Coordinates of C-alpha atoms and ligand atoms in Angstrom, one line a residue:
M26 CA 9.4 5.8 -28.0
E27 CA 6.9 3.1 -29.4
L28 CA 3.3 3.2 -28.1
S29 CA 0.8 0.3 -27.8
P30 CA -2.7 1.3 -28.9
L31 CA -3.9 1.3 -25.3
Q32 CA -1.3 4.1 -24.8
K33 CA -2.3 6.1 -27.2
E34 CA -6.1 6.2 -26.3
R35 CA -5.3 6.9 -22.7
Y36 CA -3.6 9.9 -23.6
K37 CA -6.8 11.3 -24.6
Y38 CA -8.6 10.5 -21.9
Q39 CA -10.1 13.6 -19.6
P40 CA -10.0 12.1 -16.0
K41 CA -13.3 12.9 -14.2
L42 CA -13.2 15.9 -11.0
P43 CA -15.3 16.8 -8.4
E44 CA -17.4 19.9 -9.1
I45 CA -15.7 22.3 -6.8
L46 CA -12.1 21.6 -8.6
K47 CA -13.9 22.1 -12.2
K48 CA -14.6 25.4 -10.9
D49 CA -12.7 28.7 -11.7
I50 CA -9.7 28.0 -9.8
S51 CA -10.0 31.8 -8.5
A52 CA -13.8 31.7 -7.3
I53 CA -12.5 28.2 -5.0
V54 CA -12.0 28.9 -1.4
A55 CA -11.1 27.0 1.6
V56 CA -14.0 26.6 4.4
E57 CA -12.5 25.8 7.8
G58 CA -13.9 22.8 10.2
E59 CA -13.4 21.7 13.4
A60 CA -9.6 21.9 15.1
T61 CA -8.2 18.3 15.1
E62 CA -6.6 16.0 17.7
S63 CA -4.5 13.2 17.2
V64 CA -5.6 9.9 17.1
S65 CA -4.1 9.2 20.9
D66 CA -1.2 10.4 22.9
Q67 CA -2.8 13.9 22.5
Q68 CA -0.5 15.7 25.0
K69 CA 3.0 14.0 23.5
I70 CA 2.4 14.7 20.4
K71 CA 1.3 18.2 20.8
E72 CA 4.3 18.9 22.6
L73 CA 6.3 17.6 19.5
F74 CA 4.5 19.2 17.2
P75 CA 4.0 22.5 18.4
Y76 CA 3.5 24.5 14.8
T77 CA 1.2 22.0 13.6
Y78 CA -0.8 20.5 16.0
G79 CA -4.6 21.1 16.0
M80 CA -5.0 22.3 12.8
R81 CA -8.6 22.8 11.1
E82 CA -9.9 20.2 8.4
V83 CA -10.4 22.2 5.2
S84 CA -13.0 21.4 2.4
F85 CA -13.1 23.3 -0.6
A86 CA -16.3 25.5 -1.5
I87 CA -17.4 28.5 -4.0
G88 CA -16.7 31.9 -2.6
E89 CA -15.4 35.2 -3.7
Q90 CA -13.4 35.9 -6.2
C91 CA -10.2 36.5 -5.5
A92 CA -7.1 38.8 -7.0
K93 CA -4.7 37.7 -9.6
E94 CA -3.1 34.9 -8.4
G95 CA 1.0 35.2 -7.5
R96 CA 3.6 33.0 -9.1
I97 CA 3.8 29.5 -7.0
K98 CA 7.2 27.4 -7.5
A99 CA 6.1 24.1 -6.1
G100 CA 8.6 20.7 -6.5
V101 CA 7.3 17.0 -6.4
I102 CA 8.4 13.3 -4.9
L103 CA 7.4 10.1 -5.6
S104 CA 8.4 7.9 -2.6
G105 CA 8.4 4.3 -1.5
G106 CA 6.8 1.1 -3.6
Q107 CA 4.9 2.1 -7.0
A108 CA 1.0 2.2 -7.2
P109 CA -0.6 2.5 -10.3
G110 CA -1.9 6.1 -10.6
G111 CA 1.1 8.4 -9.5
H112 CA 1.7 10.0 -12.8
N113 CA -1.5 11.6 -12.8
V114 CA -1.4 12.9 -9.3
I115 CA 1.7 14.6 -10.8
T116 CA -0.5 15.6 -13.8
G117 CA -3.0 16.8 -11.8
L118 CA -0.9 19.4 -9.6
Y119 CA 0.9 20.2 -12.8
D120 CA -2.4 21.2 -14.4
A121 CA -3.7 23.1 -11.5
L122 CA -0.7 24.9 -11.1
K123 CA -0.7 26.1 -14.6
K124 CA -4.5 26.7 -14.9
A125 CA -3.9 29.5 -11.9
N126 CA -0.8 30.9 -13.6
R127 CA 0.7 30.0 -16.8
E128 CA 3.9 31.3 -15.1
N129 CA 3.6 28.6 -12.1
T130 CA 6.4 26.0 -11.8
L131 CA 6.9 22.5 -11.2
L132 CA 10.0 20.6 -10.3
G133 CA 10.1 16.6 -10.0
F134 CA 12.6 15.8 -7.4
R135 CA 14.3 11.9 -9.0
K136 CA 14.5 9.0 -7.2
G137 CA 12.3 9.6 -4.3
P138 CA 13.2 11.8 -1.4
S139 CA 17.0 11.1 -1.8
G140 CA 16.4 13.5 -5.4
L141 CA 15.6 16.4 -2.6
L142 CA 18.6 16.0 -0.5
E143 CA 20.9 15.7 -3.7
D144 CA 19.1 18.4 -5.6
D145 CA 18.5 16.3 -8.2
Y146 CA 15.5 17.3 -10.0
I147 CA 13.9 18.2 -13.8
E148 CA 11.4 21.1 -14.4
F149 CA 8.3 19.7 -16.0
T150 CA 7.2 21.3 -19.6
D151 CA 4.3 20.4 -21.1
E152 CA 5.8 18.1 -23.8
Y153 CA 7.5 15.7 -20.6
I154 CA 4.2 16.0 -18.9
D155 CA 1.8 14.8 -21.7
E156 CA 3.8 11.7 -22.2
Y157 CA 2.9 10.4 -18.9
R158 CA -0.8 11.4 -18.7
N159 CA -3.0 8.2 -17.3
T160 CA -0.1 5.7 -17.1
G161 CA 1.0 3.6 -15.1
G162 CA 4.5 3.2 -13.1
F163 CA 6.5 5.8 -11.4
D164 CA 9.1 6.2 -14.4
I165 CA 8.0 10.1 -14.6
I166 CA 10.8 10.7 -11.9
G167 CA 11.3 7.5 -10.4
S168 CA 10.8 6.8 -6.9
G169 CA 13.0 5.8 -3.6
R170 CA 12.8 4.2 -0.3
T171 CA 15.3 7.0 1.4
K172 CA 13.3 8.4 4.9
L173 CA 13.6 11.7 5.2
E174 CA 13.8 11.5 9.1
T175 CA 16.9 13.5 10.4
A176 CA 17.8 17.1 11.1
D177 CA 20.6 17.2 9.1
Q178 CA 18.4 15.8 5.9
F179 CA 15.7 18.7 7.2
K180 CA 18.7 21.2 7.2
I181 CA 19.5 20.2 3.5
A182 CA 15.9 20.1 2.4
M183 CA 15.6 23.4 3.6
K184 CA 18.7 24.7 1.7
V185 CA 17.4 23.2 -1.1
A186 CA 13.8 24.2 -0.9
E187 CA 15.3 28.0 -0.4
K188 CA 17.8 27.6 -3.0
H189 CA 14.8 27.4 -5.8
G190 CA 12.9 29.5 -4.0
L191 CA 9.8 26.9 -3.3
N192 CA 6.9 27.7 -2.0
A193 CA 5.5 24.2 -1.4
I194 CA 6.8 20.4 -1.6
V195 CA 4.1 17.8 -2.3
I196 CA 5.5 14.4 -0.9
I197 CA 3.2 11.4 -2.6
G198 CA 3.7 8.3 -0.1
G199 CA 2.4 5.6 2.1
D200 CA 2.3 5.9 6.0
D201 CA 5.7 6.3 6.9
S202 CA 6.3 9.0 4.1
N203 CA 3.6 11.2 5.2
T204 CA 4.5 11.0 8.5
N205 CA 7.7 12.0 7.8
A206 CA 6.3 15.0 5.2
A207 CA 4.4 16.2 9.0
I208 CA 7.5 16.1 10.4
L209 CA 9.0 18.3 7.5
A210 CA 6.4 20.7 7.7
E211 CA 6.9 21.0 11.8
Y212 CA 10.3 21.5 10.9
F213 CA 9.9 24.5 8.1
K214 CA 7.7 26.0 10.6
A215 CA 9.8 26.1 13.5
H216 CA 12.7 27.0 11.2
G217 CA 11.1 30.1 9.2
S218 CA 10.8 28.2 6.2
G219 CA 8.2 29.6 4.3
C220 CA 7.9 26.4 2.1
Q221 CA 4.7 24.2 2.5
V222 CA 4.6 20.4 2.9
I223 CA 2.0 18.5 1.4
G224 CA 1.5 14.9 1.6
C225 CA -0.8 12.3 -0.9
P226 CA -2.0 9.1 0.5
K227 CA -0.4 6.6 -2.0
T228 CA -0.1 2.7 -1.5
I229 CA -1.3 -0.1 -2.9
D230 CA -1.4 -2.0 0.6
G231 CA -4.8 0.3 1.1
D232 CA -3.6 0.7 4.4
L233 CA -3.0 4.6 4.7
K234 CA -6.8 5.6 5.4
N235 CA -9.2 6.5 8.4
D236 CA -12.5 8.2 8.9
V237 CA -11.6 11.1 6.3
I238 CA -9.3 9.3 4.1
E239 CA -11.4 6.5 2.4
I240 CA -8.7 4.7 0.2
S241 CA -5.1 5.3 -0.4
F242 CA -4.5 5.7 -4.6
G243 CA -3.1 2.6 -6.2
F244 CA -5.5 -0.2 -4.4
D245 CA -8.2 -0.1 -6.8
T246 CA -5.8 -1.2 -9.9
A247 CA -3.6 -3.3 -8.4
T248 CA -6.3 -5.4 -6.6
K249 CA -8.3 -5.5 -9.8
T250 CA -5.3 -6.9 -11.6
Y251 CA -4.6 -9.2 -8.7
S252 CA -8.5 -10.2 -8.8
E253 CA -8.2 -10.7 -12.7
L254 CA -5.4 -13.2 -12.5
I255 CA -6.7 -14.8 -10.0
G256 CA -10.4 -15.4 -12.0
N257 CA -8.2 -16.6 -14.6
I258 CA -6.7 -19.3 -12.2
E259 CA -9.8 -20.2 -10.9
R260 CA -11.5 -21.1 -14.5
D261 CA -8.5 -22.9 -15.2
A262 CA -8.4 -25.1 -11.9
N263 CA -12.2 -25.5 -12.7
S264 CA -11.7 -26.5 -16.3
A265 CA -8.5 -29.0 -15.0
K266 CA -9.7 -29.9 -12.0
K267 CA -6.2 -31.2 -11.1
Y268 CA -4.7 -28.7 -9.1
W269 CA -4.4 -26.4 -5.8
H270 CA -3.3 -23.1 -6.3
F271 CA -1.9 -21.3 -3.5
I272 CA -1.4 -17.4 -4.4
R273 CA 0.4 -15.2 -2.2
V274 CA -0.7 -11.5 -3.0
M275 CA 1.3 -8.2 -1.7
G276 CA 0.6 -6.2 1.4
R277 CA 3.1 -5.7 3.7
S278 CA 1.2 -5.7 7.0
A279 CA -2.7 -5.4 6.4
S280 CA -4.2 -7.5 4.6
H281 CA -6.8 -5.5 2.7
I282 CA -5.7 -6.6 -0.9
A283 CA -6.2 -10.4 0.2
L284 CA -9.5 -9.4 1.5
E285 CA -10.7 -7.6 -1.4
C286 CA -9.2 -10.1 -4.1
A287 CA -11.2 -13.0 -1.7
L288 CA -14.4 -11.0 -2.0
E289 CA -14.2 -10.4 -6.1
T290 CA -13.0 -13.9 -6.8
Q291 CA -14.4 -16.1 -4.1
P292 CA -11.9 -18.5 -3.7
N293 CA -12.0 -21.8 -1.6
L294 CA -10.1 -20.4 1.1
C295 CA -8.3 -16.6 1.8
F296 CA -6.5 -16.1 5.2
I297 CA -6.4 -12.5 6.6
S298 CA -3.5 -11.8 9.1
E299 CA -5.3 -9.8 11.4
E300 CA -7.8 -12.4 12.2
V301 CA -4.6 -15.0 12.6
E302 CA -2.8 -12.8 15.1
Q303 CA -6.4 -12.3 16.9
K304 CA -6.8 -15.8 17.2
E305 CA -3.2 -16.8 17.6
M306 CA -3.0 -19.3 14.6
S307 CA -0.3 -21.3 14.5
L308 CA 1.3 -22.7 11.3
E309 CA -0.4 -25.8 12.0
D310 CA -3.3 -24.4 12.3
I311 CA -3.4 -22.2 8.8
A312 CA -2.6 -26.1 7.9
D313 CA -5.1 -27.3 9.0
Q314 CA -7.9 -25.1 7.8
V315 CA -6.3 -26.2 4.3
V316 CA -6.5 -30.0 4.7
S317 CA -10.0 -29.2 6.2
S318 CA -11.0 -27.8 2.6
V319 CA -9.0 -30.3 0.5
V320 CA -10.6 -33.3 2.8
K321 CA -14.2 -32.1 2.2
R322 CA -13.5 -31.1 -1.6
S323 CA -11.8 -34.4 -2.6
A324 CA -15.0 -36.4 -1.0
N325 CA -17.3 -34.1 -3.5
G326 CA -14.5 -35.3 -6.0
D327 CA -13.1 -31.6 -6.3
N328 CA -9.3 -32.2 -6.1
F329 CA -8.8 -28.7 -7.0
G330 CA -8.9 -25.4 -5.2
V331 CA -7.5 -21.6 -4.7
V332 CA -6.2 -20.4 -1.9
I333 CA -5.3 -16.7 -1.3
I334 CA -2.9 -15.9 1.0
P335 CA -1.5 -12.3 2.5
E336 CA 2.4 -11.9 2.1
G337 CA 2.5 -9.9 5.6
L338 CA 0.6 -13.7 7.0
I339 CA 4.2 -15.2 8.3
E340 CA 4.5 -11.9 10.1
F341 CA 1.3 -12.1 12.0
V342 CA 1.9 -16.0 13.1
P343 CA 2.4 -15.4 16.8
E344 CA 5.4 -17.8 17.1
V345 CA 6.7 -16.5 13.8
K346 CA 6.3 -12.8 14.8
K347 CA 8.3 -13.4 17.7
L348 CA 11.0 -15.1 16.1
I349 CA 11.0 -12.3 13.4
S350 CA 11.2 -9.8 16.0
E351 CA 14.4 -11.2 17.3
L352 CA 16.1 -11.7 14.3
N353 CA 15.2 -8.3 13.5
D354 CA 17.0 -7.3 17.0
V355 CA 19.9 -9.7 16.3
M356 CA 20.5 -8.6 13.2
A357 CA 20.7 -5.0 13.8
L358 CA 22.8 -5.5 17.2
N359 CA 25.5 -7.7 15.2
E360 CA 25.2 -6.2 12.2
K361 CA 28.6 -6.0 11.3
E362 CA 29.7 -9.4 12.7
F363 CA 26.7 -11.2 11.1
N364 CA 26.9 -9.6 7.4
G365 CA 31.3 -10.6 7.8
L366 CA 29.6 -14.4 8.0
E367 CA 30.0 -16.1 4.9
S368 CA 28.6 -19.5 5.1
W369 CA 25.2 -20.5 5.7
E370 CA 26.3 -22.7 8.1
E371 CA 28.2 -20.0 10.0
K372 CA 25.3 -17.9 10.1
Y373 CA 22.8 -21.0 11.5
S374 CA 24.9 -21.7 14.1
F375 CA 25.3 -17.7 15.1
M376 CA 21.4 -17.8 15.1
E377 CA 21.6 -20.7 17.3
K378 CA 23.6 -18.7 20.0
K379 CA 21.6 -15.8 19.9
L380 CA 18.2 -16.7 19.6
S381 CA 16.1 -17.8 22.8
K382 CA 15.5 -21.6 22.7
E383 CA 11.7 -20.8 21.8
S384 CA 12.6 -19.0 18.7
F385 CA 15.4 -21.0 17.5
K386 CA 13.3 -24.1 17.9
V387 CA 10.5 -22.2 15.1
F388 CA 13.3 -21.5 12.9
S389 CA 15.0 -24.9 13.0
I390 CA 11.7 -26.7 12.1
L391 CA 11.1 -24.1 9.0
P392 CA 12.0 -25.1 5.4
L393 CA 15.9 -24.4 4.6
D394 CA 14.6 -21.7 2.1
I395 CA 12.8 -19.8 4.3
E396 CA 15.3 -19.9 7.0
K397 CA 17.5 -18.0 4.5
Q398 CA 14.6 -15.9 3.4
L399 CA 14.3 -14.9 6.9
L400 CA 17.8 -13.7 7.3
M401 CA 18.0 -11.9 4.2
D402 CA 18.4 -8.1 4.2
R403 CA 16.3 -5.6 5.9
D404 CA 14.2 -2.8 4.1
P405 CA 15.7 0.7 5.3
H406 CA 13.0 0.6 8.1
G407 CA 14.7 -2.3 9.4
N408 CA 11.8 -4.7 8.3
V409 CA 11.6 -8.3 6.7
Q410 CA 11.4 -7.9 3.2
V411 CA 7.9 -9.9 3.2
S412 CA 7.9 -9.9 -0.5
R413 CA 10.8 -12.2 -1.0
I414 CA 9.5 -15.2 1.8
E415 CA 7.6 -17.6 -0.1
T416 CA 5.0 -18.8 2.5
E417 CA 2.7 -20.6 0.3
K418 CA 5.3 -23.0 0.2
L419 CA 5.8 -23.3 3.5
I420 CA 1.9 -23.7 4.0
I421 CA 2.2 -26.3 1.0
S422 CA 4.7 -28.5 2.3
I423 CA 2.9 -28.4 6.0
V424 CA -0.5 -29.2 4.0
E425 CA 1.5 -32.2 2.3
R426 CA 2.5 -33.4 5.4
K427 CA -0.3 -33.7 7.1
L428 CA -2.5 -34.9 4.1
R429 CA 0.8 -37.8 3.6
K430 CA -0.2 -38.9 7.1
L431 CA -4.4 -39.0 6.4
K432 CA -3.9 -41.0 3.8
E433 CA -1.7 -43.8 5.5
S434 CA -4.5 -44.1 8.0
G435 CA -6.9 -44.3 5.3
E436 CA -8.8 -41.0 6.2
Y437 CA -8.1 -39.3 2.6
K438 CA -8.3 -40.7 -0.7
G439 CA -7.8 -37.8 -2.6
K440 CA -5.2 -36.1 -4.9
F441 CA -3.5 -33.3 -3.8
S442 CA -1.3 -31.7 -6.6
A443 CA -0.3 -28.0 -5.4
L444 CA 0.8 -24.9 -7.6
N445 CA 2.3 -21.6 -6.1
H446 CA 2.1 -17.9 -7.6
F447 CA 3.1 -14.7 -6.1
F448 CA 1.4 -11.3 -7.3
G449 CA 3.1 -8.4 -6.4
Y450 CA 4.8 -6.3 -8.8
E451 CA 2.2 -7.4 -11.9
G452 CA -0.4 -4.9 -10.2
R453 CA 1.5 -2.0 -9.1
C454 CA 2.4 -0.3 -12.6
A455 CA -0.9 -1.3 -14.6
F456 CA -2.5 1.5 -16.5
P457 CA -4.6 3.0 -13.7
S458 CA -8.3 2.0 -13.9
N459 CA -10.5 5.1 -14.3
F460 CA -10.8 5.5 -10.9
D461 CA -7.5 5.5 -10.0
A462 CA -6.8 7.8 -13.1
D463 CA -9.8 10.1 -11.7
Y464 CA -8.9 10.1 -8.0
C465 CA -5.2 11.0 -8.4
Y466 CA -5.7 13.6 -11.1
S467 CA -8.0 15.0 -8.4
L468 CA -5.7 14.5 -5.5
G469 CA -2.9 16.2 -7.4
Y470 CA -5.2 19.1 -8.2
N471 CA -6.2 19.4 -5.0
A472 CA -2.6 19.5 -3.7
F473 CA -2.4 23.0 -5.3
M474 CA -5.4 24.2 -4.0
L475 CA -3.9 23.5 -0.5
I476 CA -1.0 25.1 -1.4
R477 CA -2.5 27.9 -2.9
G478 CA -4.8 27.9 0.4
G479 CA -1.6 28.6 2.3
Y480 CA -1.6 25.6 3.9
T481 CA 1.6 23.0 5.3
G482 CA 1.5 19.6 7.3
Y483 CA -1.8 18.5 5.1
I484 CA -2.5 15.6 3.3
S485 CA -4.8 15.9 0.3
V486 CA -8.0 14.5 0.6
I487 CA -10.8 13.5 -2.0
S488 CA -13.8 11.9 -0.4
N489 CA -17.3 10.3 -1.0
L490 CA -15.3 7.7 -3.4
S491 CA -18.2 5.3 -3.4
K492 CA -20.1 7.6 -5.3
P493 CA -19.5 9.0 -9.0
A494 CA -16.6 11.2 -9.5
T495 CA -19.2 14.7 -10.0
K496 CA -20.3 13.8 -6.5
W497 CA -16.3 13.9 -5.0
K498 CA -15.7 16.4 -1.8
A499 CA -12.1 18.4 -2.2
G500 CA -10.5 19.3 1.4
G501 CA -7.4 18.5 3.3
M502 CA -6.5 17.1 6.9
P503 CA -3.9 17.7 9.1
I504 CA -1.7 14.9 8.7
V505 CA -0.7 14.7 12.5
K506 CA -4.4 14.0 13.1
M507 CA -3.2 10.6 12.0
F508 CA -0.7 10.7 14.7
N509 CA 0.3 7.9 17.4
L510 CA 2.9 7.0 19.0
E511 CA 4.9 3.7 18.4
Q512 CA 7.9 1.9 19.6
R513 CA 10.3 2.4 16.8
H514 CA 13.8 1.5 17.1
G515 CA 13.5 1.2 20.7
E516 CA 12.0 4.8 21.2
K517 CA 8.6 6.0 21.3
K518 CA 8.0 8.0 18.2
P519 CA 5.4 9.8 16.3
V520 CA 3.9 7.8 13.2
I521 CA 0.5 7.8 11.4
R522 CA -1.2 4.4 13.0
K523 CA -1.5 2.1 10.1
A524 CA -5.0 0.7 9.1
L525 CA -5.0 -2.7 9.3
V526 CA -8.3 -4.7 8.8
D527 CA -11.3 -4.1 10.8
L528 CA -12.3 -7.7 12.0
E529 CA -15.6 -5.9 12.8
G530 CA -15.7 -3.6 9.7
K531 CA -18.3 -5.0 6.8
P532 CA -15.5 -6.2 4.1
F533 CA -14.5 -9.2 6.7
R534 CA -17.9 -9.6 7.8
Y535 CA -19.6 -10.6 4.5
F536 CA -16.4 -12.5 3.8
A537 CA -16.5 -14.5 7.0
S538 CA -20.4 -15.0 6.9
R539 CA -19.9 -16.4 3.4
R540 CA -16.3 -18.7 3.7
A541 CA -17.4 -21.9 4.7
E542 CA -19.5 -22.3 2.0
W543 CA -16.5 -21.5 -0.4
A544 CA -14.4 -23.7 1.4
E545 CA -16.6 -26.8 0.4
K546 CA -18.1 -25.6 -2.6
T547 CA -16.9 -24.2 -5.8
C548 CA -18.2 -20.7 -6.2
F549 CA -15.5 -18.9 -8.0
T550 CA -16.2 -15.9 -9.3
Y551 CA -14.4 -14.4 -12.6
P552 CA -13.8 -10.3 -12.8
G553 CA -12.0 -10.4 -15.7
A554 CA -9.6 -7.8 -16.8
I555 CA -9.8 -3.9 -16.4
Q556 CA -12.5 -2.1 -18.3
Y557 CA -11.3 1.4 -19.8
Y558 CA -13.9 2.0 -22.0
G559 CA -17.4 0.8 -22.6
P560 CA -20.4 1.4 -19.9
E561 CA -19.8 3.2 -16.3
S562 CA -21.2 0.0 -14.6
V563 CA -18.3 -2.0 -15.6
C564 CA -15.0 0.9 -16.3
D565 CA -16.0 3.0 -13.5
I566 CA -16.9 0.6 -10.6
T567 CA -14.8 1.0 -7.2
T568 CA -13.7 -2.1 -5.1
R569 CA -16.1 -4.3 -3.1
T570 CA -14.3 -3.0 0.0
L571 CA -15.2 0.5 -0.5
K572 CA -18.5 -0.3 -1.7
L573 CA -19.6 -2.5 1.6
E574 CA -17.8 0.0 3.7
H575 CA -19.6 2.9 2.8
S576 CA -22.5 1.3 2.0
Ligands
FBP606 P1 4.4 0.7 -0.1 O1 3.7 1.1 1.0 O2 5.6 1.7 -0.1 O3 3.2 1.5 -1.2 O4 5.0 -0.5 -0.4 C1 4.2 -1.6 -0.6 C2 4.3 -2.6 -1.5 O5 3.9 -2.5 -2.5 C3 4.4 -3.8 -0.3 O6 3.3 -4.4 -0.7 C4 5.2 -4.7 -0.6 O7 5.6 -5.4 0.5 C5 6.9 -3.7 -0.9 O8 6.0 -2.4 -1.3 C6 7.6 -4.0 -1.7 O9 8.7 -3.4 -1.7 P2 9.8 -3.0 -2.9 O10 9.5 -2.3 -3.7 O11 10.8 -2.7 -1.9 O12 10.3 -4.6 -3.4

């Protein structure tokens, strides 16, 4: 394989660990804290998780030297969308295993959870692992979106674990994957398997967090990558002064990515889905805000600007939310019949018959491309694949219509020329920033400490992240602590509660206090590219979100 100069240098980078994890492994002990409760629906969740409910939070400290470690064999899975740093979770886990005992082994199940079910794996070696240190991507073993959720799947997983004599399985994933990790842990315990299950918080979306998990990995690098690109576009816009750029950024539900990019780049407008839902804003209301900024800026002679749109926005606009929920039901309940329809006309009149009058009206006034995108295949969780819906184009078309009217009435004399962009996949496999390289390596290393301590149903926790890595803390949290009951496929199911943007939180409040000025004036800021080498003040900075949340 031909290596880029950066890749060669990144191989040499030694990720930073919290002080406690730098100690001799045999001298690190687990300190147990308070027993935990789930975030809500405690009684019901306690009944569903009799073996793993109420476990205690754990932190690591220096303790008495233990006897020589026994041999440990572990398996690891990457689950869901790529996030920068996934390779370092695995290298950290591998290094800790080997440091504790050279005879410990690590298996990597290929292509996500399906690798465990199909017993498709590789055994890691030093040479293999070294090729992936500090690199982006999940290509070390691949990832997948198969859900580990049925009793049949758990049975197979248990057989595979027994066949290999696995002491533990580490699942690196988002809220759904960690939900399933906790259910698997409960199943193993209930069925007498000694195989432990440990989760790791992954997702660029940043929505797997709470008072203990400060951020999921990958958010830092992905938002820095998008912010660099947005800053570059802002500078181009400010140079040419002739385009309005509409930039949609990834983030399936929560708008953390959009908000962080806005804090980094100060665009003219940024929509936050959670606010759109709370204020029950329609598509017309959203377009009106853009029009207001376009008209004001035009009066100042500025016929250019930048708007950030979270990819999940469309699902938070109440009228579209209702439409999508009806479409999901219609498509799930009539799957065979719907998939048998060939022409667009057939599909359209099928929806006319099945949707409520109100929702069909919303559907019918959408541009044809958006209508088609809304009828595309669902993901394995039955959700619309929002990354494939071009919401930015929809907003542009409504804004254009409104501006035409204003022109006709003489209220607006400017020029409006719009360009659209989507930043998603560009950020998911970037070389991890120093923060993500360090954080992920620590998460993996720490996952081994939880395995060694005999814990199961825990998520690896590295905290105090707004401080330098030497001050980071290491520990574990029972995954069930994050559970509540939510309606899924017509039933109440125990799942991790997704962390949406808190409209009372400091990051949103900071943004809200400045956005009126940004909408009218040009206040762009240009973050530039991620820096891997140079002053710490540039290379080791975390996100604005993390800084504000912990200030
Ligand atoms: P995870 O939650 O699995 O980490 O993935 C998040 C995400 O990157 C979203 O931002 C995006 O909507 C989605 O994955 C895209 O999915 P896919 O990779 O299947 O196109």
